[in-house]
Amino acid sequence: MKITIKQAAGLSLMVAILCGVVYSCKRDNNQDLVQQEQSKVSDAVKNQIASLGYNTDNVRTVEGGYVVEGDIYLTHESLNYKPNSPVLRIANDEQYRTSCLITGLPRTITVSVSGLPSGYTSATDIAIARYNALNLRLKFTRVASGGQVQIRYASLGAGVLGQSAGFPNCSTGNPPSPILLNSDANALGSNPNQNYLATVIAHEIGHTIGFRHTDYFNRAYSCGSGGNEGTAGVGAINIPGTPTGGDPNSWMLACIPNGVNRPFNANDIIALRYLYQ
């Protein structure tokens, strides 16, 4: 799953990352809004974004920062990030974590769903069950409202299915909120496949607990195009024991084909247990 899920090559979504679509008039209007937002971003900000390794096309201004490449959230502070040491890298497609993680273990994080169709609540329960089945010291439970991580609807524009509010807060060790799921027509819809939707939600939860995209060094691996996502001001540290080659089924790949279910594979479980068991 910052972080981020976006559609690529008509069948993928990003982790963001993460529908071949026929664009309606509403979609065209959304694209106009994206272009208007892009025009508001200064060249200086675009240069900062580019210096972190991100594509500067279709940058969107949001509260507290910017969204790039569909579902990657950058705070204003992160634009000035200058790493003290090189990014730890052994291969292109291993699991990676941010510099800061959830702290205060063991703990249970509450998750609430508001303003979404009933199927989204069921899919959230599936996503939560996937994490809790691993018997980690980090657990999740769904509450009726006011969760530490709140899942809501939002218009995110063409090609985006979901977006997290970022990565764990370094000073508090808490997850960011909310997770936004795209309410636009031809995005997820009111009754998507439950396991597919659970995969999208689990991906975004992954960002909130400190996971970068498995293929963040080369988004083309799962998206068909795109390059290195950069450090995003939060680091990208290899998780020991994860694979040294491509991992085509990881739940944290930047893009996923429409309708595909990605429960945690063996390498995902290694990564999750390394960080939170």
Backbone as CSV, one residue per row, in Angstrom:
resi,resn,N_x,N_y,N_z,CA_x,CA_y,CA_z,C_x,C_y,C_z
1,MET,0.414,-0.579,0.000,0.000,0.000,0.000,0.409,0.572,0.000
2,LYS,1.689,6.761,3.241,1.793,7.486,2.999,1.420,7.340,3.009
3,ILE,1.648,4.531,2.665,1.463,5.464,1.588,1.319,4.460,1.427
4,THR,-0.837,5.834,-1.089,-0.992,5.874,-1.913,-1.493,4.947,-2.690
5,ILE,-3.097,4.561,-4.190,-3.288,3.423,-5.074,-3.806,3.977,-6.384
6,LYS,-3.158,3.780,-7.390,-3.506,4.468,-8.634,-3.585,3.500,-9.793
7,GLN,-4.502,3.705,-10.705,-4.678,2.842,-11.860,-3.595,3.121,-12.884
8,ALA,-3.006,2.071,-13.459,-2.026,2.273,-14.498,-2.347,1.347,-15.638
9,ALA,-2.034,1.784,-16.863,-2.266,1.026,-18.079,-3.707,0.549,-18.172
10,GLY,-4.634,1.315,-17.631,-6.050,1.025,-17.749,-6.545,-0.080,-16.840
11,LEU,-5.626,-0.797,-16.163,-6.074,-1.909,-15.330,-5.446,-1.907,-13.961
12,SER,-4.722,-0.858,-13.586,-3.979,-0.898,-12.332,-4.317,0.287,-11.474
13,LEU,-4.081,0.112,-10.183,-4.242,1.232,-9.299,-2.995,1.351,-8.477
14,MET,-2.781,2.571,-8.009,-1.617,2.763,-7.211,-1.887,2.453,-5.788
15,VAL,-0.323,2.517,-3.385,-0.271,1.870,-2.743,-0.664,2.470,-1.809
16,ALA,-1.066,3.074,-4.123,-1.474,3.297,-4.038,-1.947,3.329,-4.281
17,ILE,-0.474,1.685,-4.164,-0.649,1.981,-4.520,-1.497,1.579,-5.212
18,LEU,-3.766,2.455,-6.149,-3.720,1.084,-6.442,-5.057,0.999,-7.036
19,CYS,-8.700,0.690,-13.379,-10.003,0.359,-13.640,-10.005,0.846,-15.021
20,GLY,-9.696,-0.050,-15.855,-9.920,0.613,-17.097,-11.230,1.339,-17.031
21,VAL,-11.274,2.580,-17.391,-12.488,3.371,-17.248,-12.807,4.092,-18.528
22,VAL,-14.110,4.303,-18.762,-14.585,5.208,-19.796,-14.944,6.495,-19.076
23,TYR,-14.262,7.564,-19.402,-14.423,8.788,-18.633,-15.734,9.481,-18.947
24,SER,-16.498,9.751,-17.906,-17.756,10.467,-18.053,-17.490,11.963,-18.040
25,CYS,-18.545,12.752,-18.236,-18.381,14.200,-18.155,-17.895,14.604,-16.775
26,LYS,-18.367,13.907,-15.769,-17.911,14.216,-14.419,-16.429,13.981,-14.286
27,ARG,-15.949,12.899,-14.903,-14.520,12.631,-14.889,-13.742,13.737,-15.590
28,ASP,-14.264,14.205,-16.727,-13.588,15.275,-17.452,-13.511,16.521,-16.584
29,ASN,-14.589,16.808,-15.847,-14.567,17.962,-14.958,-13.539,17.796,-13.864
30,ASN,-13.413,16.560,-13.346,-12.392,16.301,-12.330,-11.010,16.568,-12.883
31,GLN,-10.789,16.159,-14.144,-9.480,16.393,-14.740,-9.213,17.882,-14.876
32,ASP,-10.236,18.664,-15.203,-10.054,20.110,-15.263,-9.640,20.659,-13.912
33,LEU,-10.260,20.127,-12.843,-9.900,20.580,-11.501,-8.464,20.226,-11.168
34,VAL,-8.041,19.008,-11.578,-6.655,18.607,-11.342,-5.694,19.564,-12.029
35,GLN,-6.034,19.937,-13.285,-5.167,20.850,-14.019,-5.135,22.222,-13.360
36,GLN,-6.279,22.657,-12.816,-6.298,23.938,-12.115,-5.438,23.892,-10.863
37,GLU,-5.534,22.763,-10.114,-4.697,22.611,-8.925,-3.219,22.597,-9.303
38,GLN,-2.908,21.918,-10.421,-1.523,21.849,-10.871,-0.970,23.234,-11.140
39,SER,-1.799,24.107,-11.720,-1.335,25.453,-12.064,-1.050,26.285,-10.828
40,LYS,-1.600,25.885,-9.661,-1.382,26.628,-8.431,-0.071,26.249,-7.750
41,VAL,0.548,25.173,-8.168,1.779,24.712,-7.536,2.958,25.451,-8.147
42,SER,3.742,26.090,-7.316,4.848,26.912,-7.812,5.967,26.042,-8.365
43,ASP,6.795,26.657,-9.207,7.946,25.941,-9.755,8.909,25.527,-8.652
44,ALA,9.020,26.345,-7.611,9.923,26.013,-6.508,9.467,24.731,-5.814
45,VAL,8.149,24.622,-5.591,7.617,23.409,-4.957,7.823,22.206,-5.877
46,LYS,7.566,22.389,-7.176,7.765,21.289,-8.115,9.213,20.824,-8.113
47,ASN,10.152,21.772,-7.999,11.563,21.411,-7.951,11.881,20.599,-6.706
48,GLN,11.265,20.981,-5.567,11.466,20.222,-4.338,10.905,18.815,-4.475
49,ILE,9.737,18.707,-5.076,9.122,17.399,-5.286,10.004,16.548,-6.200
50,ALA,10.500,17.148,-7.263,11.359,16.416,-8.197,12.652,15.961,-7.518
51,SER,13.168,16.776,-6.591,14.414,16.419,-5.912,14.256,15.193,-5.030
52,LEU,13.008,14.905,-4.622,12.735,13.703,-3.833,12.475,12.484,-4.719
53,GLY,12.518,12.694,-6.032,12.381,11.574,-6.949,10.997,11.355,-7.503
54,TYR,10.080,12.319,-7.283,8.704,12.142,-7.731,8.444,12.827,-9.060
55,ASN,7.460,12.289,-9.790,6.968,12.925,-10.997,6.141,14.149,-10.591
56,THR,6.323,15.259,-11.287,5.615,16.494,-10.926,4.370,16.741,-11.763
57,ASP,3.973,15.766,-12.583,2.723,15.906,-13.320,1.546,15.712,-12.363
58,ASN,0.534,16.545,-12.523,-0.723,16.397,-11.773,-0.530,16.416,-10.261
59,VAL,0.353,17.287,-9.787,0.487,17.496,-8.344,-0.787,18.169,-7.841
60,ARG,-1.336,17.675,-6.730,-2.544,18.271,-6.163,-2.243,18.872,-4.802
61,THR,-2.747,20.064,-4.576,-2.618,20.682,-3.263,-3.729,20.163,-2.363
62,VAL,-3.361,19.739,-1.166,-4.316,19.278,-0.167,-3.936,19.907,1.164
63,GLU,-4.788,19.733,2.144,-4.510,20.316,3.453,-3.192,19.779,4.006
64,GLY,-2.281,20.672,4.314,-1.017,20.279,4.924,0.073,19.892,3.964
65,GLY,-0.214,19.862,2.643,0.841,19.472,1.720,0.341,19.222,0.315
66,TYR,0.849,18.156,-0.292,0.575,17.855,-1.687,0.412,16.348,-1.859
67,VAL,-0.345,15.964,-2.911,-0.440,14.570,-3.314,0.218,14.439,-4.674
68,VAL,1.135,13.495,-4.798,1.837,13.256,-6.054,1.639,11.803,-6.461
69,GLU,1.768,11.564,-7.759,1.679,10.215,-8.316,0.446,9.466,-7.824
70,GLY,-0.659,10.209,-7.639,-1.928,9.578,-7.352,-2.268,9.460,-5.892
71,ASP,-1.417,8.775,-5.082,-1.814,8.545,-3.693,-0.677,8.731,-2.700
72,ILE,0.371,9.439,-3.108,1.491,9.667,-2.193,1.363,11.061,-1.601
73,TYR,1.248,11.123,-0.293,1.042,12.384,0.412,2.379,12.920,0.911
74,LEU,2.678,14.153,0.573,3.888,14.830,1.039,3.494,16.041,1.862
75,THR,3.953,16.103,3.103,3.704,17.287,3.918,4.618,18.411,3.453
76,HIS,4.299,19.639,3.871,5.178,20.768,3.552,6.567,20.528,4.126
77,GLU,6.619,19.952,5.336,7.908,19.719,5.979,8.744,18.695,5.217
78,SER,8.079,17.678,4.666,8.826,16.610,4.002,9.519,17.086,2.736
79,LEU,9.067,18.205,2.164,9.712,18.709,0.946,11.142,19.152,1.212
80,ASN,11.432,19.464,2.466,12.786,19.910,2.819,13.647,18.782,3.362
81,TYR,13.159,17.540,3.213,13.874,16.397,3.772,15.222,16.226,3.118
82,LYS,16.247,16.067,3.946,17.601,15.770,3.466,18.112,14.598,4.283
83,PRO,18.156,13.408,3.707,18.540,12.222,4.471,19.956,12.334,5.001
84,ASN,20.149,11.837,6.222,21.471,11.846,6.841,22.336,10.714,6.334
85,SER,21.718,9.711,5.765,22.460,8.574,5.239,21.757,8.066,4.004
86,PRO,22.458,7.286,3.167,21.817,6.797,1.953,20.638,5.901,2.271
87,VAL,19.705,5.845,1.335,18.604,4.902,1.452,19.178,3.495,1.439
88,LEU,18.713,2.651,2.347,19.201,1.288,2.403,18.536,0.477,1.305
89,ARG,19.344,-0.089,0.433,18.788,-0.806,-0.713,19.617,-2.044,-1.004
90,ILE,18.943,-3.178,-1.161,19.632,-4.397,-1.560,19.122,-4.866,-2.915
91,ALA,17.849,-4.701,-3.165,17.269,-5.069,-4.459,16.095,-4.156,-4.752
92,ASN,15.547,-4.280,-5.950,14.526,-3.342,-6.374,13.131,-3.647,-5.858
93,ASP,12.867,-4.863,-5.466,11.490,-5.240,-5.185,11.337,-5.946,-3.847
94,GLU,12.024,-5.454,-2.843,11.842,-5.958,-1.491,10.826,-5.089,-0.768
95,GLN,10.432,-5.522,0.429,9.558,-4.683,1.237,10.382,-3.591,1.915
96,TYR,9.778,-2.411,2.022,10.461,-1.263,2.611,9.560,-0.598,3.642
97,ARG,10.189,-0.055,4.666,9.459,0.652,5.704,9.947,2.080,5.803
98,THR,9.173,2.900,6.472,9.573,4.272,6.733,10.490,4.320,7.955
99,SER,11.115,5.469,8.176,12.018,5.620,9.312,11.272,5.507,10.636
100,CYS,10.020,5.963,10.669,9.215,5.937,11.896,8.100,4.916,11.765
101,LEU,7.831,4.231,12.881,6.817,3.187,12.903,5.818,3.452,14.022
102,ILE,4.790,2.619,14.113,3.850,2.671,15.225,4.569,2.242,16.493
103,THR,4.401,2.979,17.569,5.063,2.659,18.835,4.015,2.363,19.916
104,GLY,4.506,2.061,21.113,3.615,1.755,22.224,3.046,0.364,22.164
105,LEU,3.774,-0.556,21.548,3.308,-1.934,21.424,3.381,-2.658,22.766
106,PRO,2.515,-3.625,23.008,1.391,-4.001,22.141,0.274,-2.971,22.229
107,ARG,-0.429,-2.784,21.138,-1.536,-1.840,21.115,-2.547,-2.231,20.058
108,THR,-3.737,-1.714,20.207,-4.808,-1.941,19.243,-5.232,-0.601,18.665
109,ILE,-5.247,-0.510,17.352,-5.647,0.705,16.650,-7.103,0.566,16.225
110,THR,-7.900,1.563,16.548,-9.312,1.532,16.164,-9.488,2.112,14.766
111,VAL,-10.418,1.512,14.019,-10.698,1.916,12.641,-12.203,2.122,12.512
112,SER,-12.610,3.240,11.951,-14.036,3.492,11.727,-14.289,3.780,10.255
113,VAL,-15.503,3.468,9.810,-15.923,3.686,8.425,-17.149,4.585,8.461
114,SER,-17.108,5.684,7.727,-18.253,6.602,7.756,-18.578,7.102,6.365
115,GLY,-19.895,7.185,6.074,-20.356,7.760,4.824,-20.105,6.916,3.602
116,LEU,-19.897,5.612,3.765,-19.650,4.721,2.638,-20.721,3.652,2.567
117,PRO,-20.912,3.026,1.387,-21.870,1.928,1.279,-21.525,0.801,2.239
118,SER,-22.534,-0.006,2.584,-22.351,-1.048,3.595,-21.266,-2.047,3.226
119,GLY,-21.082,-2.296,1.930,-20.057,-3.243,1.507,-18.662,-2.828,1.900
120,TYR,-18.457,-1.535,2.067,-17.147,-1.042,2.466,-16.830,-1.417,3.913
121,THR,-17.858,-1.457,4.742,-17.659,-1.878,6.126,-17.257,-3.345,6.181
122,SER,-17.917,-4.158,5.390,-17.581,-5.588,5.347,-16.160,-5.795,4.835
123,ALA,-15.764,-5.038,3.817,-14.414,-5.159,3.276,-13.375,-4.703,4.294
124,THR,-13.712,-3.678,5.075,-12.798,-3.230,6.129,-12.601,-4.334,7.159
125,ASP,-13.675,-5.034,7.496,-13.560,-6.152,8.439,-12.641,-7.241,7.893
126,ILE,-12.716,-7.491,6.586,-11.839,-8.488,5.968,-10.382,-8.034,6.062
127,ALA,-10.138,-6.755,5.744,-8.773,-6.230,5.808,-8.219,-6.326,7.230
128,ILE,-9.038,-5.951,8.209,-8.608,-6.022,9.606,-8.310,-7.466,10.002
129,ALA,-9.156,-8.398,9.566,-8.952,-9.808,9.902,-7.635,-10.328,9.331
130,ARG,-7.239,-9.840,8.163,-5.974,-10.271,7.575,-4.799,-9.894,8.485
131,TYR,-4.837,-8.704,9.021,-3.769,-8.288,9.939,-3.835,-9.071,11.250
132,ASN,-5.012,-9.161,11.830,-5.136,-9.791,13.146,-4.838,-11.281,13.116
133,ALA,-5.011,-11.920,11.963,-4.727,-13.351,11.845,-3.245,-13.663,12.036
134,LEU,-2.389,-12.659,11.908,-0.946,-12.867,12.055,-0.501,-12.820,13.517
135,ASN,-1.427,-12.494,14.408,-1.129,-12.462,15.842,0.058,-11.546,16.147
136,LEU,0.029,-10.370,15.568,1.070,-9.374,15.800,0.821,-8.650,17.119
137,ARG,1.814,-7.902,17.566,1.619,-7.055,18.744,0.851,-5.786,18.379
138,LEU,0.662,-5.563,17.079,-0.161,-4.464,16.580,-1.448,-5.065,16.032
139,LYS,-2.567,-4.709,16.637,-3.853,-5.240,16.202,-4.788,-4.099,15.815
140,PHE,-5.892,-4.471,15.158,-6.882,-3.496,14.711,-8.261,-3.953,15.147
141,THR,-9.121,-3.004,15.409,-10.517,-3.305,15.684,-11.379,-2.203,15.104
142,ARG,-12.531,-2.584,14.525,-13.407,-1.574,13.945,-14.370,-1.052,14.997
143,VAL,-14.555,0.249,15.022,-15.504,0.898,15.920,-16.524,1.658,15.081
144,ALA,-17.650,2.007,15.709,-18.739,2.633,14.965,-18.371,4.017,14.450
145,SER,-17.596,4.758,15.212,-17.221,6.117,14.790,-15.991,6.560,15.573
146,GLY,-15.334,7.592,15.057,-14.218,8.203,15.771,-12.990,7.347,15.914
147,GLY,-12.737,6.458,14.968,-11.553,5.613,15.035,-10.272,6.412,14.925
148,GLN,-9.191,5.840,15.448,-7.881,6.484,15.276,-7.521,6.586,13.800
149,VAL,-7.976,5.629,13.014,-7.886,5.697,11.558,-9.320,5.692,11.037
150,GLN,-9.709,6.774,10.374,-11.067,6.885,9.852,-11.044,6.707,8.343
151,ILE,-11.963,5.890,7.847,-12.065,5.620,6.414,-13.277,6.369,5.889
152,ARG,-13.057,7.212,4.874,-14.114,8.078,4.357,-14.115,8.077,2.838
153,TYR,-15.193,8.603,2.280,-15.296,8.864,0.854,-14.691,10.236,0.538
154,ALA,-14.109,10.375,-0.652,-13.647,11.674,-1.143,-13.487,11.587,-2.648
155,SER,-13.676,12.697,-3.320,-13.434,12.758,-4.754,-11.932,12.902,-4.974
156,LEU,-11.313,11.881,-5.540,-9.858,11.860,-5.700,-9.416,12.013,-7.144
157,GLY,-10.364,12.057,-8.079,-10.001,12.246,-9.466,-9.721,10.943,-10.189
158,ALA,-9.472,11.063,-11.476,-9.309,9.899,-12.338,-8.090,9.073,-11.967
159,GLY,-8.251,7.740,-12.013,-7.127,6.837,-11.867,-6.679,6.557,-10.455
160,VAL,-7.377,7.062,-9.447,-6.984,6.851,-8.057,-8.110,6.130,-7.340
161,LEU,-7.762,5.116,-6.579,-8.778,4.403,-5.810,-8.723,4.749,-4.330
162,GLY,-7.557,4.951,-3.797,-7.435,5.241,-2.372,-6.241,6.109,-2.072
163,GLN,-6.251,6.674,-0.882,-5.158,7.563,-0.464,-5.093,7.603,1.058
164,SER,-3.931,7.315,1.593,-3.762,7.442,3.044,-3.294,8.852,3.363
165,ALA,-3.391,9.230,4.617,-2.971,10.566,5.053,-1.474,10.636,5.294
166,GLY,-0.761,9.574,4.990,0.683,9.598,5.162,1.179,8.367,5.893
167,PHE,2.211,8.574,6.705,2.888,7.503,7.403,2.898,7.801,8.899
168,PRO,3.362,6.873,9.747,3.316,7.105,11.196,3.996,8.397,11.623
169,ASN,3.411,9.051,12.616,3.972,10.277,13.165,5.211,9.946,13.979
170,CYS,6.326,10.591,13.653,7.588,10.246,14.308,7.603,10.621,15.786
171,SER,6.917,11.673,16.178,6.964,12.114,17.565,5.987,11.362,18.456
172,THR,4.842,10.943,17.904,3.834,10.259,18.714,3.783,8.756,18.496
173,GLY,4.286,8.291,17.348,4.189,6.874,17.025,2.787,6.433,16.676
174,ASN,1.933,7.384,16.304,0.540,7.084,15.969,0.344,7.046,14.452
175,PRO,-0.699,6.343,14.000,-0.979,6.318,12.565,-1.662,7.609,12.133
176,PRO,-1.509,7.994,10.867,-2.222,9.166,10.354,-3.661,8.802,10.018
177,SER,-4.491,9.802,9.867,-5.890,9.613,9.488,-6.324,10.852,8.716
178,PRO,-7.227,10.738,7.744,-8.007,9.555,7.390,-7.410,8.785,6.236
179,ILE,-8.015,7.632,5.939,-7.858,6.944,4.664,-9.036,7.369,3.802
180,LEU,-8.750,7.849,2.593,-9.799,8.290,1.678,-9.948,7.281,0.547
181,LEU,-11.187,6.902,0.259,-11.491,6.033,-0.864,-12.285,6.824,-1.893
182,ASN,-11.978,6.602,-3.155,-12.496,7.463,-4.222,-13.995,7.263,-4.430
183,SER,-14.742,8.344,-4.266,-16.195,8.316,-4.452,-16.606,8.613,-5.888
184,ASP,-15.659,8.928,-6.766,-15.995,9.301,-8.135,-16.602,8.127,-8.908
185,ALA,-17.424,8.460,-9.882,-17.997,7.437,-10.748,-16.876,6.673,-11.446
186,ASN,-17.086,5.367,-11.630,-16.127,4.496,-12.314,-14.824,4.298,-11.538
187,ALA,-14.827,4.599,-10.246,-13.644,4.304,-9.435,-13.857,2.948,-8.770
188,LEU,-14.330,2.939,-7.533,-14.591,1.683,-6.838,-16.042,1.235,-6.962
189,GLY,-16.967,2.188,-7.000,-18.370,1.843,-7.116,-18.993,1.511,-5.771
190,SER,-20.307,1.326,-5.767,-21.018,1.104,-4.516,-20.952,-0.331,-4.035
191,ASN,-20.640,-1.271,-4.943,-20.638,-2.676,-4.552,-19.496,-3.431,-5.230
192,PRO,-18.251,-3.061,-4.948,-17.119,-3.739,-5.576,-16.906,-5.124,-4.974
193,ASN,-16.114,-5.936,-5.656,-15.735,-7.230,-5.112,-15.122,-7.046,-3.727
194,GLN,-15.591,-7.811,-2.754,-15.202,-7.602,-1.371,-13.710,-7.828,-1.125
195,ASN,-13.147,-8.877,-1.685,-11.723,-9.143,-1.455,-10.837,-8.125,-2.153
196,TYR,-11.269,-7.674,-3.319,-10.544,-6.607,-4.022,-10.534,-5.332,-3.190
197,LEU,-11.707,-4.942,-2.698,-11.792,-3.740,-1.879,-11.007,-3.909,-0.582
198,ALA,-11.053,-5.096,0.005,-10.265,-5.355,1.218,-8.778,-5.196,0.940
199,THR,-8.345,-5.578,-0.261,-6.935,-5.420,-0.631,-6.556,-3.949,-0.702
200,VAL,-7.438,-3.136,-1.291,-7.186,-1.692,-1.366,-7.084,-1.102,0.040
201,ILE,-8.016,-1.471,0.906,-8.026,-0.930,2.267,-6.808,-1.417,3.053
202,ALA,-6.478,-2.702,2.930,-5.298,-3.230,3.629,-4.033,-2.537,3.164
203,HIS,-3.977,-2.203,1.875,-2.825,-1.482,1.326,-2.686,-0.113,1.988
204,GLU,-3.778,0.623,2.064,-3.720,1.951,2.664,-3.419,1.877,4.162
205,ILE,-3.959,0.870,4.845,-3.591,0.661,6.247,-2.093,0.394,6.349
206,GLY,-1.555,-0.341,5.380,-0.114,-0.607,5.365,0.702,0.663,5.389
207,HIS,0.289,1.672,4.618,0.992,2.949,4.649,0.912,3.583,6.039
208,THR,-0.256,3.505,6.675,-0.425,4.166,7.966,0.437,3.541,9.054
209,ILE,0.896,2.301,8.857,1.759,1.672,9.863,3.211,1.615,9.406
210,GLY,3.524,2.298,8.290,4.926,2.490,7.944,5.465,1.717,6.772
211,PHE,4.609,1.190,5.906,5.099,0.451,4.744,5.128,1.336,3.507
212,ARG,6.262,1.330,2.828,6.359,1.926,1.492,5.926,0.889,0.465
213,HIS,5.831,1.301,-0.798,5.517,0.356,-1.850,6.654,-0.641,-2.036
214,THR,6.299,-1.894,-2.242,7.299,-2.931,-2.466,8.188,-2.584,-3.652
215,ASP,7.616,-1.978,-4.678,8.361,-1.631,-5.886,8.591,-0.131,-5.986
216,TYR,8.830,0.541,-4.853,8.955,2.000,-4.904,10.156,2.445,-5.718
217,PHE,11.176,1.583,-5.893,12.329,1.953,-6.710,12.010,1.953,-8.198
218,ASN,10.964,1.248,-8.582,10.602,1.172,-10.000,9.129,0.842,-10.121
219,ARG,8.294,1.882,-10.141,6.847,1.698,-10.202,6.393,0.981,-11.479
220,ALA,7.229,0.979,-12.491,6.866,0.301,-13.736,6.685,-1.191,-13.508
221,TYR,7.260,-1.727,-12.445,7.138,-3.161,-12.173,5.676,-3.581,-12.066
222,SER,4.866,-2.801,-11.347,3.459,-3.167,-11.207,2.518,-2.247,-11.969
223,CYS,2.975,-1.045,-12.299,2.090,-0.058,-12.934,2.248,0.014,-14.447
224,GLY,3.326,-0.536,-14.967,3.571,-0.450,-16.397,4.337,0.786,-16.808
225,SER,4.417,1.768,-15.913,5.184,2.984,-16.169,5.517,3.620,-14.831
226,GLY,6.398,4.601,-14.862,6.791,5.279,-13.632,8.162,4.820,-13.174
227,GLY,8.772,5.625,-12.324,10.123,5.318,-11.872,10.224,5.232,-10.370
228,ASN,11.319,5.792,-9.875,11.616,5.767,-8.445,10.755,6.786,-7.711
229,GLU,10.086,6.375,-6.648,9.225,7.282,-5.884,10.016,8.205,-4.964
230,GLY,11.286,7.927,-4.736,12.089,8.767,-3.855,11.868,8.448,-2.389
231,THR,12.528,9.217,-1.527,12.456,8.957,-0.086,11.214,9.531,0.553
232,ALA,10.553,10.493,-0.108,9.313,11.109,0.370,9.473,11.771,1.729
233,GLY,10.691,11.986,2.153,10.904,12.622,3.438,10.674,11.705,4.609
234,VAL,10.409,10.439,4.356,10.110,9.505,5.447,11.028,8.300,5.446
235,GLY,11.946,8.232,4.482,12.859,7.110,4.414,12.285,5.920,3.674
236,ALA,13.171,5.013,3.292,12.786,3.776,2.606,13.818,2.732,2.989
237,ILE,13.563,2.034,4.067,14.534,1.122,4.668,14.125,-0.313,4.378
238,ASN,15.052,-1.063,3.789,14.764,-2.460,3.472,14.448,-3.252,4.732
239,ILE,13.451,-4.115,4.637,13.088,-4.997,5.743,13.813,-6.324,5.538
240,PRO,14.708,-6.686,6.439,15.493,-7.917,6.262,14.616,-9.147,6.093
241,GLY,15.094,-10.049,5.238,14.397,-11.308,5.022,13.407,-11.292,3.896
242,THR,13.152,-10.117,3.311,12.225,-10.049,2.184,12.993,-10.300,0.894
243,PRO,12.310,-10.612,-0.197,12.975,-11.189,-1.367,13.909,-10.217,-2.077
244,THR,14.874,-10.797,-2.784,15.829,-9.989,-3.539,15.433,-9.871,-5.000
245,GLY,14.353,-10.495,-5.400,13.858,-10.380,-6.766,12.451,-9.819,-6.780
246,GLY,11.836,-9.830,-7.942,10.485,-9.316,-8.069,9.493,-10.106,-7.227
247,ASP,8.506,-9.416,-6.697,7.483,-10.050,-5.864,6.121,-9.641,-6.420
248,PRO,5.591,-10.388,-7.399,4.421,-9.927,-8.162,3.110,-9.929,-7.401
249,ASN,3.068,-10.479,-6.188,1.794,-10.607,-5.483,1.739,-9.861,-4.159
250,SER,2.711,-9.013,-3.881,2.726,-8.304,-2.610,1.556,-7.336,-2.496
251,TRP,0.997,-7.242,-1.289,-0.130,-6.318,-1.056,0.303,-4.864,-1.084
252,MET,1.623,-4.601,-1.025,2.113,-3.228,-1.033,2.726,-2.821,-2.365
253,LEU,2.506,-3.577,-3.438,2.912,-3.102,-4.754,2.142,-1.826,-5.086
254,ALA,2.762,-0.949,-5.864,2.159,0.347,-6.148,0.840,0.222,-6.893
255,CYS,0.704,-0.764,-7.782,-0.505,-0.905,-8.586,-1.013,-2.330,-8.547
256,ILE,-2.308,-2.461,-8.750,-2.941,-3.776,-8.751,-3.994,-3.801,-9.847
257,PRO,-4.102,-4.901,-10.587,-5.137,-4.978,-11.623,-6.531,-4.883,-11.020
258,ASN,-7.432,-4.335,-11.777,-8.801,-4.159,-11.319,-9.429,-5.493,-10.920
259,GLY,-9.994,-5.530,-9.706,-10.693,-6.713,-9.240,-9.834,-7.787,-8.615
260,VAL,-8.527,-7.577,-8.555,-7.625,-8.616,-8.054,-7.574,-8.620,-6.527
261,ASN,-7.539,-9.814,-5.957,-7.403,-9.996,-4.513,-5.947,-10.296,-4.184
262,ARG,-5.370,-9.536,-3.260,-4.002,-9.794,-2.832,-3.946,-9.934,-1.300
263,PRO,-4.265,-11.095,-0.770,-4.004,-11.321,0.647,-2.491,-11.324,0.873
264,PHE,-2.062,-11.251,2.120,-0.634,-11.231,2.401,0.022,-12.511,1.878
265,ASN,1.103,-12.356,1.123,1.859,-13.531,0.707,2.959,-13.822,1.738
266,ALA,3.754,-14.825,1.493,4.761,-15.247,2.475,5.742,-14.127,2.793
267,ASN,6.132,-13.360,1.778,7.092,-12.279,2.000,6.474,-11.114,2.761
268,ASP,5.204,-10.825,2.471,4.498,-9.793,3.225,4.448,-10.155,4.708
269,ILE,4.180,-11.418,4.984,4.089,-11.870,6.371,5.432,-11.749,7.073
270,ILE,6.513,-12.069,6.371,7.851,-11.877,6.937,8.049,-10.420,7.329
271,ALA,7.665,-9.512,6.429,7.857,-8.084,6.681,7.020,-7.611,7.864
272,LEU,5.756,-7.998,7.895,4.876,-7.575,8.977,5.349,-8.116,10.323
273,ARG,5.761,-9.355,10.348,6.226,-9.953,11.604,7.555,-9.362,12.046
274,TYR,8.407,-9.013,11.096,9.681,-8.408,11.460,9.461,-7.085,12.193
275,LEU,8.481,-6.313,11.752,8.261,-5.004,12.328,7.395,-5.040,13.584
276,TYR,6.427,-5.969,13.636,5.397,-5.837,14.673,5.118,-7.092,15.495
277,GLN,5.938,-8.125,15.362,5.713,-9.294,16.200,6.550,-9.233,17.475
